């Protein structure tokens, strides 16, 4: 009786298929439409815009390599776009290395020092900086690092006025802002990577007499190379495209081994703000995107290589 009732209540097979098809269309179609509308569409427009030109303060929609020829002509002289790209890569690489070097011990401490039942809470607290806006955090660092800011005020209050910190509008300040932004994300990536290390390998290493440092160097680090490379790649990509830390904390430039060349992302923003040649600015943005894609491919190739070595 109940089977008959259930059979009577079940929808026909055709209706089930059509309902499943509708769910499939909604599940795939909506994200695809969102991707096309808010990512692929603007990106394609940016690419097209880079090939257009300006005449009499108006955009002419005729195909031309003029913007890219101008960028190539000024790559190492004039605007020195090449030096700005090199400066960006230098800041991105050093920031990525520093970020991973600082967050890896934090992830290790969470995995091996925090009781398992508290680890989720600690991870949640580690992403607490994301509860506030990135731009607010950058301005907070500006208040802290200013010549008459909180840090220097505190040093003067305790009698260490000669130890004044003057790092605002330097590349050090840029890196501090970027590290503050990147740390919560990298802690999660590295936590997951370390957490997936087989604990029996760690126990075996300890049982044959390896110290904790030796176990870290010979077991944990090799087993988490993929996570480290992904973290380095992610941090370098974010640092390449970031504008806020570079402009608000670093002043758009800063002394380094490469001189005082500005960061390329800040150069693009200044070109957009000060010029009416939007196609030329779009071409500069495309150059930065190509640099970031190159970094992404290098990181992907390196992570794939570590998988092969690990196997």
PDB file of C-alpha atoms in Angstrom:
ATOM      1  CA  UNK A   1       0.000   0.000   0.000  1.00  0.00           C
ATOM      2  CA  UNK A   2       2.719   2.359   0.969  1.00  0.00           C
ATOM      3  CA  UNK A   3       4.782   1.396  -2.113  1.00  0.00           C
ATOM      4  CA  UNK A   4       1.834   2.194  -4.334  1.00  0.00           C
ATOM      5  CA  UNK A   5       1.378   5.491  -2.567  1.00  0.00           C
ATOM      6  CA  UNK A   6       5.023   6.324  -2.962  1.00  0.00           C
ATOM      7  CA  UNK A   7       4.948   5.362  -6.627  1.00  0.00           C
ATOM      8  CA  UNK A   8       1.916   7.557  -7.156  1.00  0.00           C
ATOM      9  CA  UNK A   9       3.669  10.475  -5.439  1.00  0.00           C
ATOM     10  CA  UNK A  10       6.914  10.129  -7.438  1.00  0.00           C
ATOM     11  CA  UNK A  11       7.142  12.476 -10.444  1.00  0.00           C
ATOM     12  CA  UNK A  12       7.438  10.970 -13.935  1.00  0.00           C
ATOM     13  CA  UNK A  13      10.959  10.249 -15.209  1.00  0.00           C
ATOM     14  CA  UNK A  14      10.666  12.950 -17.873  1.00  0.00           C
ATOM     15  CA  UNK A  15       9.794  15.586 -15.287  1.00  0.00           C
ATOM     16  CA  UNK A  16      12.723  14.462 -13.115  1.00  0.00           C
ATOM     17  CA  UNK A  17      15.088  14.852 -16.085  1.00  0.00           C
ATOM     18  CA  UNK A  18      13.708  18.284 -16.960  1.00  0.00           C
ATOM     19  CA  UNK A  19      13.999  19.382 -13.304  1.00  0.00           C
ATOM     20  CA  UNK A  20      17.579  18.111 -13.173  1.00  0.00           C
ATOM     21  CA  UNK A  21      18.351  19.934 -16.410  1.00  0.00           C
ATOM     22  CA  UNK A  22      17.021  23.170 -14.950  1.00  0.00           C
ATOM     23  CA  UNK A  23      19.181  22.744 -11.836  1.00  0.00           C
ATOM     24  CA  UNK A  24      22.173  21.989 -14.069  1.00  0.00           C
ATOM     25  CA  UNK A  25      21.556  25.118 -16.149  1.00  0.00           C
ATOM     26  CA  UNK A  26      21.177  27.295 -13.041  1.00  0.00           C
ATOM     27  CA  UNK A  27      24.229  25.742 -11.328  1.00  0.00           C
ATOM     28  CA  UNK A  28      26.486  26.165 -14.371  1.00  0.00           C
ATOM     29  CA  UNK A  29      24.811  29.012 -16.226  1.00  0.00           C
ATOM     30  CA  UNK A  30      24.698  31.579 -13.431  1.00  0.00           C
ATOM     31  CA  UNK A  31      28.403  31.315 -12.504  1.00  0.00           C
ATOM     32  CA  UNK A  32      29.308  31.294 -16.217  1.00  0.00           C
ATOM     33  CA  UNK A  33      27.175  34.388 -16.845  1.00  0.00           C
ATOM     34  CA  UNK A  34      28.725  36.104 -13.825  1.00  0.00           C
ATOM     35  CA  UNK A  35      32.228  35.198 -15.068  1.00  0.00           C
ATOM     36  CA  UNK A  36      31.517  36.536 -18.554  1.00  0.00           C
ATOM     37  CA  UNK A  37      29.776  39.712 -17.347  1.00  0.00           C
ATOM     38  CA  UNK A  38      32.166  40.738 -14.603  1.00  0.00           C
ATOM     39  CA  UNK A  39      35.533  39.254 -15.615  1.00  0.00           C
ATOM     40  CA  UNK A  40      35.844  38.103 -19.216  1.00  0.00           C
ATOM     41  CA  UNK A  41      33.804  40.950 -20.712  1.00  0.00           C
ATOM     42  CA  UNK A  42      35.727  43.790 -18.998  1.00  0.00           C
ATOM     43  CA  UNK A  43      39.013  42.028 -19.745  1.00  0.00           C
ATOM     44  CA  UNK A  44      38.201  41.732 -23.456  1.00  0.00           C
ATOM     45  CA  UNK A  45      37.172  45.390 -23.516  1.00  0.00           C
ATOM     46  CA  UNK A  46      40.476  46.315 -21.871  1.00  0.00           C
ATOM     47  CA  UNK A  47      42.386  44.324 -24.513  1.00  0.00           C
ATOM     48  CA  UNK A  48      40.452  46.020 -27.336  1.00  0.00           C
ATOM     49  CA  UNK A  49      40.927  49.432 -25.746  1.00  0.00           C
ATOM     50  CA  UNK A  50      44.687  48.911 -25.737  1.00  0.00           C
ATOM     51  CA  UNK A  51      44.659  48.654 -29.530  1.00  0.00           C
ATOM     52  CA  UNK A  52      42.640  51.838 -30.066  1.00  0.00           C
ATOM     53  CA  UNK A  53      44.065  55.360 -30.180  1.00  0.00           C
ATOM     54  CA  UNK A  54      43.186  58.954 -29.333  1.00  0.00           C
ATOM     55  CA  UNK A  55      42.749  61.766 -31.828  1.00  0.00           C
ATOM     56  CA  UNK A  56      41.561  65.253 -30.841  1.00  0.00           C
ATOM     57  CA  UNK A  57      40.751  64.049 -27.313  1.00  0.00           C
ATOM     58  CA  UNK A  58      38.437  61.362 -28.685  1.00  0.00           C
ATOM     59  CA  UNK A  59      38.941  57.602 -28.809  1.00  0.00           C
ATOM     60  CA  UNK A  60      39.223  56.238 -32.355  1.00  0.00           C
ATOM     61  CA  UNK A  61      38.178  52.596 -32.537  1.00  0.00           C
ATOM     62  CA  UNK A  62      40.620  51.601 -35.258  1.00  0.00           C
ATOM     63  CA  UNK A  63      43.078  48.768 -34.678  1.00  0.00           C
ATOM     64  CA  UNK A  64      46.645  49.957 -34.045  1.00  0.00           C
ATOM     65  CA  UNK A  65      49.828  48.768 -32.324  1.00  0.00           C
ATOM     66  CA  UNK A  66      50.769  52.413 -31.618  1.00  0.00           C
ATOM     67  CA  UNK A  67      50.350  52.184 -27.837  1.00  0.00           C
ATOM     68  CA  UNK A  68      52.509  49.064 -27.608  1.00  0.00           C
ATOM     69  CA  UNK A  69      55.139  50.575 -29.929  1.00  0.00           C
ATOM     70  CA  UNK A  70      55.289  53.612 -27.629  1.00  0.00           C
ATOM     71  CA  UNK A  71      55.661  51.368 -24.544  1.00  0.00           C
ATOM     72  CA  UNK A  72      58.446  49.421 -26.269  1.00  0.00           C
ATOM     73  CA  UNK A  73      60.198  52.659 -27.298  1.00  0.00           C
ATOM     74  CA  UNK A  74      60.085  53.929 -23.685  1.00  0.00           C
ATOM     75  CA  UNK A  75      60.830  50.593 -22.054  1.00  0.00           C
ATOM     76  CA  UNK A  76      64.324  51.506 -20.836  1.00  0.00           C
ATOM     77  CA  UNK A  77      64.354  55.253 -21.467  1.00  0.00           C
ATOM     78  CA  UNK A  78      61.901  58.131 -21.056  1.00  0.00           C
ATOM     79  CA  UNK A  79      59.157  56.678 -18.876  1.00  0.00           C
ATOM     80  CA  UNK A  80      61.351  53.622 -18.136  1.00  0.00           C
ATOM     81  CA  UNK A  81      58.511  51.110 -18.016  1.00  0.00           C
ATOM     82  CA  UNK A  82      61.023  48.262 -17.916  1.00  0.00           C
ATOM     83  CA  UNK A  83      62.678  49.652 -14.789  1.00  0.00           C
ATOM     84  CA  UNK A  84      59.263  50.061 -13.130  1.00  0.00           C
ATOM     85  CA  UNK A  85      58.425  46.416 -13.980  1.00  0.00           C
ATOM     86  CA  UNK A  86      61.796  45.310 -12.574  1.00  0.00           C
ATOM     87  CA  UNK A  87      61.127  47.347  -9.409  1.00  0.00           C
ATOM     88  CA  UNK A  88      57.693  45.731  -9.106  1.00  0.00           C
ATOM     89  CA  UNK A  89      59.129  42.233  -9.501  1.00  0.00           C
ATOM     90  CA  UNK A  90      61.824  43.032  -6.927  1.00  0.00           C
ATOM     91  CA  UNK A  91      59.266  44.227  -4.358  1.00  0.00           C
ATOM     92  CA  UNK A  92      56.936  41.322  -5.179  1.00  0.00           C
ATOM     93  CA  UNK A  93      59.680  38.681  -4.856  1.00  0.00           C
ATOM     94  CA  UNK A  94      61.097  40.019  -1.589  1.00  0.00           C
ATOM     95  CA  UNK A  95      57.608  40.504  -0.134  1.00  0.00           C
ATOM     96  CA  UNK A  96      56.582  36.963  -1.098  1.00  0.00           C
ATOM     97  CA  UNK A  97      59.701  35.453   0.489  1.00  0.00           C
ATOM     98  CA  UNK A  98      59.247  37.505   3.669  1.00  0.00           C
ATOM     99  CA  UNK A  99      55.544  36.671   3.864  1.00  0.00           C
ATOM    100  CA  UNK A 100      56.133  32.918   3.582  1.00  0.00           C
ATOM    101  CA  UNK A 101      59.085  33.062   6.002  1.00  0.00           C
ATOM    102  CA  UNK A 102      56.887  34.789   8.598  1.00  0.00           C
ATOM    103  CA  UNK A 103      53.695  32.788   8.129  1.00  0.00           C
ATOM    104  CA  UNK A 104      55.218  29.299   7.834  1.00  0.00           C
ATOM    105  CA  UNK A 105      56.252  29.216  11.530  1.00  0.00           C
ATOM    106  CA  UNK A 106      52.783  30.507  12.443  1.00  0.00           C
ATOM    107  CA  UNK A 107      51.146  27.666  10.521  1.00  0.00           C
ATOM    108  CA  UNK A 108      53.563  25.178  12.102  1.00  0.00           C
ATOM    109  CA  UNK A 109      52.708  26.470  15.561  1.00  0.00           C
ATOM    110  CA  UNK A 110      48.968  26.149  14.906  1.00  0.00           C
ATOM    111  CA  UNK A 111      49.286  22.553  13.647  1.00  0.00           C
ATOM    112  CA  UNK A 112      51.710  21.212  16.255  1.00  0.00           C
ATOM    113  CA  UNK A 113      51.252  23.452  19.321  1.00  0.00           C
ATOM    114  CA  UNK A 114      47.537  24.233  19.411  1.00  0.00           C
ATOM    115  CA  UNK A 115      45.143  21.469  20.545  1.00  0.00           C
ATOM    116  CA  UNK A 116      43.139  20.198  17.601  1.00  0.00           C
ATOM    117  CA  UNK A 117      39.809  21.356  19.032  1.00  0.00           C
ATOM    118  CA  UNK A 118      41.109  24.948  19.230  1.00  0.00           C
ATOM    119  CA  UNK A 119      42.776  25.068  15.820  1.00  0.00           C
ATOM    120  CA  UNK A 120      39.654  26.240  13.949  1.00  0.00           C
ATOM    121  CA  UNK A 121      39.227  29.091  16.421  1.00  0.00           C
ATOM    122  CA  UNK A 122      42.883  30.105  16.039  1.00  0.00           C
ATOM    123  CA  UNK A 123      42.552  30.010  12.233  1.00  0.00           C
ATOM    124  CA  UNK A 124      39.429  32.159  12.516  1.00  0.00           C
ATOM    125  CA  UNK A 125      41.321  34.659  14.687  1.00  0.00           C
ATOM    126  CA  UNK A 126      44.256  34.660  12.264  1.00  0.00           C
ATOM    127  CA  UNK A 127      41.966  35.997   9.517  1.00  0.00           C
ATOM    128  CA  UNK A 128      40.625  38.713  11.827  1.00  0.00           C
ATOM    129  CA  UNK A 129      42.352  41.473   9.783  1.00  0.00           C
ATOM    130  CA  UNK A 130      39.898  40.680   6.967  1.00  0.00           C
ATOM    131  CA  UNK A 131      37.060  41.852   9.177  1.00  0.00           C
ATOM    132  CA  UNK A 132      38.115  45.417   8.378  1.00  0.00           C
ATOM    133  CA  UNK A 133      38.646  47.102   5.026  1.00  0.00           C
ATOM    134  CA  UNK A 134      42.077  46.842   3.411  1.00  0.00           C
ATOM    135  CA  UNK A 135      42.253  50.591   2.790  1.00  0.00           C
ATOM    136  CA  UNK A 136      41.430  51.307   6.455  1.00  0.00           C
ATOM    137  CA  UNK A 137      44.249  48.998   7.523  1.00  0.00           C
ATOM    138  CA  UNK A 138      46.673  50.748   5.170  1.00  0.00           C
ATOM    139  CA  UNK A 139      45.715  54.148   6.584  1.00  0.00           C
ATOM    140  CA  UNK A 140      46.100  52.724  10.103  1.00  0.00           C
ATOM    141  CA  UNK A 141      49.667  51.732   9.231  1.00  0.00           C
ATOM    142  CA  UNK A 142      50.233  55.248   7.897  1.00  0.00           C
ATOM    143  CA  UNK A 143      49.207  56.655  11.299  1.00  0.00           C
ATOM    144  CA  UNK A 144      51.500  54.189  13.053  1.00  0.00           C
ATOM    145  CA  UNK A 145      54.538  54.768  10.838  1.00  0.00           C
ATOM    146  CA  UNK A 146      54.312  58.540  10.298  1.00  0.00           C
ATOM    147  CA  UNK A 147      57.187  60.742  11.449  1.00  0.00           C
ATOM    148  CA  UNK A 148      54.992  61.968  14.343  1.00  0.00           C
ATOM    149  CA  UNK A 149      52.956  58.797  14.473  1.00  0.00           C
ATOM    150  CA  UNK A 150      52.184  56.309  17.201  1.00  0.00           C
ATOM    151  CA  UNK A 151      55.463  54.377  16.981  1.00  0.00           C
ATOM    152  CA  UNK A 152      57.722  57.430  17.117  1.00  0.00           C
ATOM    153  CA  UNK A 153      55.509  58.996  19.806  1.00  0.00           C
ATOM    154  CA  UNK A 154      55.866  55.895  21.958  1.00  0.00           C
ATOM    155  CA  UNK A 155      59.644  55.828  21.450  1.00  0.00           C
ATOM    156  CA  UNK A 156      59.917  59.487  22.451  1.00  0.00           C
ATOM    157  CA  UNK A 157      57.679  58.894  25.506  1.00  0.00           C
ATOM    158  CA  UNK A 158      59.986  56.192  26.893  1.00  0.00           C
ATOM    159  CA  UNK A 159      63.091  58.294  26.244  1.00  0.00           C
ATOM    160  CA  UNK A 160      64.196  56.710  22.976  1.00  0.00           C
ATOM    161  CA  UNK A 161      63.648  59.780  20.835  1.00  0.00           C
ATOM    162  CA  UNK A 162      66.928  59.165  19.032  1.00  0.00           C
ATOM    163  CA  UNK A 163      65.550  55.840  17.754  1.00  0.00           C
ATOM    164  CA  UNK A 164      62.933  57.506  15.570  1.00  0.00           C
ATOM    165  CA  UNK A 165      61.591  55.267  12.791  1.00  0.00           C
ATOM    166  CA  UNK A 166      61.345  56.988   9.417  1.00  0.00           C
ATOM    167  CA  UNK A 167      60.140  54.277   7.088  1.00  0.00           C
ATOM    168  CA  UNK A 168      56.915  55.837   5.806  1.00  0.00           C
ATOM    169  CA  UNK A 169      57.057  56.374   2.011  1.00  0.00           C
ATOM    170  CA  UNK A 170      59.744  53.732   1.628  1.00  0.00           C
ATOM    171  CA  UNK A 171      59.626  50.249   0.195  1.00  0.00           C
ATOM    172  CA  UNK A 172      59.816  48.878   3.756  1.00  0.00           C
ATOM    173  CA  UNK A 173      56.462  50.512   4.497  1.00  0.00           C
ATOM    174  CA  UNK A 174      55.074  49.088   1.246  1.00  0.00           C
ATOM    175  CA  UNK A 175      56.128  45.603   2.310  1.00  0.00           C
ATOM    176  CA  UNK A 176      54.615  46.058   5.794  1.00  0.00           C
ATOM    177  CA  UNK A 177      51.235  46.882   4.248  1.00  0.00           C
ATOM    178  CA  UNK A 178      51.456  43.946   1.867  1.00  0.00           C
ATOM    179  CA  UNK A 179      52.540  41.539   4.599  1.00  0.00           C
ATOM    180  CA  UNK A 180      49.592  42.601   6.741  1.00  0.00           C
ATOM    181  CA  UNK A 181      47.259  41.925   3.816  1.00  0.00           C
ATOM    182  CA  UNK A 182      48.827  38.610   2.776  1.00  0.00           C
ATOM    183  CA  UNK A 183      49.507  36.978   6.153  1.00  0.00           C
ATOM    184  CA  UNK A 184      45.975  35.684   6.915  1.00  0.00           C
ATOM    185  CA  UNK A 185      45.630  34.051   3.489  1.00  0.00           C
ATOM    186  CA  UNK A 186      49.082  32.492   3.553  1.00  0.00           C
ATOM    187  CA  UNK A 187      48.537  31.118   7.069  1.00  0.00           C
ATOM    188  CA  UNK A 188      45.480  29.234   5.793  1.00  0.00           C
ATOM    189  CA  UNK A 189      47.273  27.890   2.677  1.00  0.00           C
ATOM    190  CA  UNK A 190      50.295  26.746   4.689  1.00  0.00           C
ATOM    191  CA  UNK A 191      48.148  25.383   7.539  1.00  0.00           C
ATOM    192  CA  UNK A 192      46.286  23.123   5.100  1.00  0.00           C
ATOM    193  CA  UNK A 193      49.558  22.060   3.480  1.00  0.00           C
ATOM    194  CA  UNK A 194      51.260  21.190   6.809  1.00  0.00           C
ATOM    195  CA  UNK A 195      48.131  19.554   8.148  1.00  0.00           C
ATOM    196  CA  UNK A 196      48.136  17.119   5.205  1.00  0.00           C
ATOM    197  CA  UNK A 197      51.611  15.801   6.032  1.00  0.00           C
ATOM    198  CA  UNK A 198      51.315  12.156   7.051  1.00  0.00           C
ATOM    199  CA  UNK A 199      51.888  12.132  10.858  1.00  0.00           C
ATOM    200  CA  UNK A 200      53.351   8.615  10.704  1.00  0.00           C
ATOM    201  CA  UNK A 201      56.296  10.008   8.700  1.00  0.00           C
ATOM    202  CA  UNK A 202      56.929  12.598  11.417  1.00  0.00           C
ATOM    203  CA  UNK A 203      56.701   9.942  14.134  1.00  0.00           C
ATOM    204  CA  UNK A 204      59.048   7.652  12.195  1.00  0.00           C
ATOM    205  CA  UNK A 205      61.554  10.474  11.832  1.00  0.00           C
ATOM    206  CA  UNK A 206      61.465  11.149  15.563  1.00  0.00           C
ATOM    207  CA  UNK A 207      61.729   7.455  16.436  1.00  0.00           C
ATOM    208  CA  UNK A 208      64.942   6.996  14.430  1.00  0.00           C
ATOM    209  CA  UNK A 209      66.530   9.807  16.413  1.00  0.00           C
ATOM    210  CA  UNK A 210      65.974  12.906  14.275  1.00  0.00           C
ATOM    211  CA  UNK A 211      65.651  16.172  16.169  1.00  0.00           C
ATOM    212  CA  UNK A 212      62.702  18.479  15.620  1.00  0.00           C
ATOM    213  CA  UNK A 213      64.803  20.707  13.359  1.00  0.00           C
ATOM    214  CA  UNK A 214      65.952  17.693  11.328  1.00  0.00           C
ATOM    215  CA  UNK A 215      62.360  16.446  11.036  1.00  0.00           C
ATOM    216  CA  UNK A 216      61.299  19.885   9.874  1.00  0.00           C
ATOM    217  CA  UNK A 217      64.052  20.065   7.249  1.00  0.00           C
ATOM    218  CA  UNK A 218      63.882  16.474   5.991  1.00  0.00           C
ATOM    219  CA  UNK A 219      60.195  15.591   6.312  1.00  0.00           C
ATOM    220  CA  UNK A 220      57.844  18.538   6.779  1.00  0.00           C
ATOM    221  CA  UNK A 221      59.452  21.077   4.455  1.00  0.00           C
ATOM    222  CA  UNK A 222      59.868  18.646   1.523  1.00  0.00           C
ATOM    223  CA  UNK A 223      56.283  17.420   1.977  1.00  0.00           C
ATOM    224  CA  UNK A 224      54.923  20.973   1.973  1.00  0.00           C
ATOM    225  CA  UNK A 225      56.908  22.321  -0.981  1.00  0.00           C
ATOM    226  CA  UNK A 226      53.800  22.587  -3.135  1.00  0.00           C
ATOM    227  CA  UNK A 227      52.056  24.703  -0.504  1.00  0.00           C
ATOM    228  CA  UNK A 228      55.132  26.900  -0.126  1.00  0.00           C
ATOM    229  CA  UNK A 229      55.379  27.462  -3.882  1.00  0.00           C
ATOM    230  CA  UNK A 230      51.664  28.214  -4.163  1.00  0.00           C
ATOM    231  CA  UNK A 231      52.006  30.688  -1.286  1.00  0.00           C
ATOM    232  CA  UNK A 232      54.995  32.360  -2.930  1.00  0.00           C
ATOM    233  CA  UNK A 233      53.149  32.599  -6.250  1.00  0.00           C
ATOM    234  CA  UNK A 234      50.003  33.996  -4.659  1.00  0.00           C
ATOM    235  CA  UNK A 235      51.935  36.569  -2.625  1.00  0.00           C
ATOM    236  CA  UNK A 236      53.978  37.683  -5.647  1.00  0.00           C
ATOM    237  CA  UNK A 237      50.845  38.074  -7.798  1.00  0.00           C
ATOM    238  CA  UNK A 238      49.060  40.161  -5.168  1.00  0.00           C
ATOM    239  CA  UNK A 239      52.157  42.314  -4.593  1.00  0.00           C
ATOM    240  CA  UNK A 240      52.515  42.917  -8.347  1.00  0.00           C
ATOM    241  CA  UNK A 241      48.979  44.195  -8.758  1.00  0.00           C
ATOM    242  CA  UNK A 242      48.604  46.057  -5.466  1.00  0.00           C
ATOM    243  CA  UNK A 243      48.310  49.842  -5.568  1.00  0.00           C
ATOM    244  CA  UNK A 244      47.213  50.903  -2.077  1.00  0.00           C
ATOM    245  CA  UNK A 245      50.278  49.875  -0.048  1.00  0.00           C
ATOM    246  CA  UNK A 246      52.608  51.164  -2.731  1.00  0.00           C
ATOM    247  CA  UNK A 247      50.954  54.580  -2.972  1.00  0.00           C
ATOM    248  CA  UNK A 248      49.738  55.270   0.597  1.00  0.00           C
ATOM    249  CA  UNK A 249      52.623  53.700   2.523  1.00  0.00           C
ATOM    250  CA  UNK A 250      55.392  53.647  -0.076  1.00  0.00           C
ATOM    251  CA  UNK A 251      54.580  56.906  -1.823  1.00  0.00           C
ATOM    252  CA  UNK A 252      54.593  55.125  -5.191  1.00  0.00           C
ATOM    253  CA  UNK A 253      58.360  54.720  -5.180  1.00  0.00           C
ATOM    254  CA  UNK A 254      61.194  54.041  -2.833  1.00  0.00           C
ATOM    255  CA  UNK A 255      64.902  53.510  -2.750  1.00  0.00           C
ATOM    256  CA  UNK A 256      66.131  50.057  -3.592  1.00  0.00           C
ATOM    257  CA  UNK A 257      69.021  48.381  -5.377  1.00  0.00           C
ATOM    258  CA  UNK A 258      67.238  49.410  -8.595  1.00  0.00           C
ATOM    259  CA  UNK A 259      67.003  53.080  -7.656  1.00  0.00           C
ATOM    260  CA  UNK A 260      63.855  55.141  -7.093  1.00  0.00           C
ATOM    261  CA  UNK A 261      61.798  53.803  -9.962  1.00  0.00           C
ATOM    262  CA  UNK A 262      58.049  53.700  -9.191  1.00  0.00           C
ATOM    263  CA  UNK A 263      56.068  50.514  -9.013  1.00  0.00           C
ATOM    264  CA  UNK A 264      54.403  49.679 -12.330  1.00  0.00           C
ATOM    265  CA  UNK A 265      50.880  49.496 -10.844  1.00  0.00           C
ATOM    266  CA  UNK A 266      51.299  53.000  -9.389  1.00  0.00           C
ATOM    267  CA  UNK A 267      52.624  54.181 -12.750  1.00  0.00           C
ATOM    268  CA  UNK A 268      49.425  52.925 -14.393  1.00  0.00           C
ATOM    269  CA  UNK A 269      47.232  54.724 -11.840  1.00  0.00           C
ATOM    270  CA  UNK A 270      49.145  57.977 -12.355  1.00  0.00           C
ATOM    271  CA  UNK A 271      48.853  57.594 -16.130  1.00  0.00           C
ATOM    272  CA  UNK A 272      45.098  57.107 -15.771  1.00  0.00           C
ATOM    273  CA  UNK A 273      44.725  60.139 -13.479  1.00  0.00           C
ATOM    274  CA  UNK A 274      46.921  62.550 -15.405  1.00  0.00           C
ATOM    275  CA  UNK A 275      46.342  61.608 -19.039  1.00  0.00           C
ATOM    276  CA  UNK A 276      43.402  61.635 -21.415  1.00  0.00           C
ATOM    277  CA  UNK A 277      44.926  58.773 -23.404  1.00  0.00           C
ATOM    278  CA  UNK A 278      42.875  55.922 -21.968  1.00  0.00           C
ATOM    279  CA  UNK A 279      43.915  53.389 -24.673  1.00  0.00           C
ATOM    280  CA  UNK A 280      47.576  53.913 -23.763  1.00  0.00           C
ATOM    281  CA  UNK A 281      46.743  53.309 -20.064  1.00  0.00           C
ATOM    282  CA  UNK A 282      44.850  50.152 -21.054  1.00  0.00           C
ATOM    283  CA  UNK A 283      47.914  48.932 -22.958  1.00  0.00           C
ATOM    284  CA  UNK A 284      50.020  49.478 -19.827  1.00  0.00           C
ATOM    285  CA  UNK A 285      47.499  47.471 -17.814  1.00  0.00           C
ATOM    286  CA  UNK A 286      47.680  44.636 -20.349  1.00  0.00           C
ATOM    287  CA  UNK A 287      51.467  44.590 -20.002  1.00  0.00           C
ATOM    288  CA  UNK A 288      51.071  44.197 -16.216  1.00  0.00           C
ATOM    289  CA  UNK A 289      48.522  41.411 -16.724  1.00  0.00           C
ATOM    290  CA  UNK A 290      50.966  39.586 -19.026  1.00  0.00           C
ATOM    291  CA  UNK A 291      53.693  39.882 -16.385  1.00  0.00           C
ATOM    292  CA  UNK A 292      51.324  38.438 -13.778  1.00  0.00           C
ATOM    293  CA  UNK A 293      50.293  35.601 -16.109  1.00  0.00           C
ATOM    294  CA  UNK A 294      53.989  34.797 -16.596  1.00  0.00           C
ATOM    295  CA  UNK A 295      54.428  34.660 -12.804  1.00  0.00           C
ATOM    296  CA  UNK A 296      51.355  32.448 -12.517  1.00  0.00           C
ATOM    297  CA  UNK A 297      52.692  30.013 -15.143  1.00  0.00           C
ATOM    298  CA  UNK A 298      56.097  29.881 -13.443  1.00  0.00           C
ATOM    299  CA  UNK A 299      54.433  29.125 -10.096  1.00  0.00           C
ATOM    300  CA  UNK A 300      52.201  26.484 -11.679  1.00  0.00           C
ATOM    301  CA  UNK A 301      55.143  24.798 -13.409  1.00  0.00           C
ATOM    302  CA  UNK A 302      57.163  24.832 -10.190  1.00  0.00           C
ATOM    303  CA  UNK A 303      54.294  23.336  -8.167  1.00  0.00           C
ATOM    304  CA  UNK A 304      53.773  20.601 -10.778  1.00  0.00           C
ATOM    305  CA  UNK A 305      57.482  19.822 -10.653  1.00  0.00           C
ATOM    306  CA  UNK A 306      57.367  19.430  -6.857  1.00  0.00           C
ATOM    307  CA  UNK A 307      54.457  16.982  -7.228  1.00  0.00           C
ATOM    308  CA  UNK A 308      56.550  14.842  -9.595  1.00  0.00           C
ATOM    309  CA  UNK A 309      59.524  14.939  -7.225  1.00  0.00           C
ATOM    310  CA  UNK A 310      57.315  14.064  -4.230  1.00  0.00           C
ATOM    311  CA  UNK A 311      55.821  11.090  -6.085  1.00  0.00           C
TER     312      UNK A 311
END
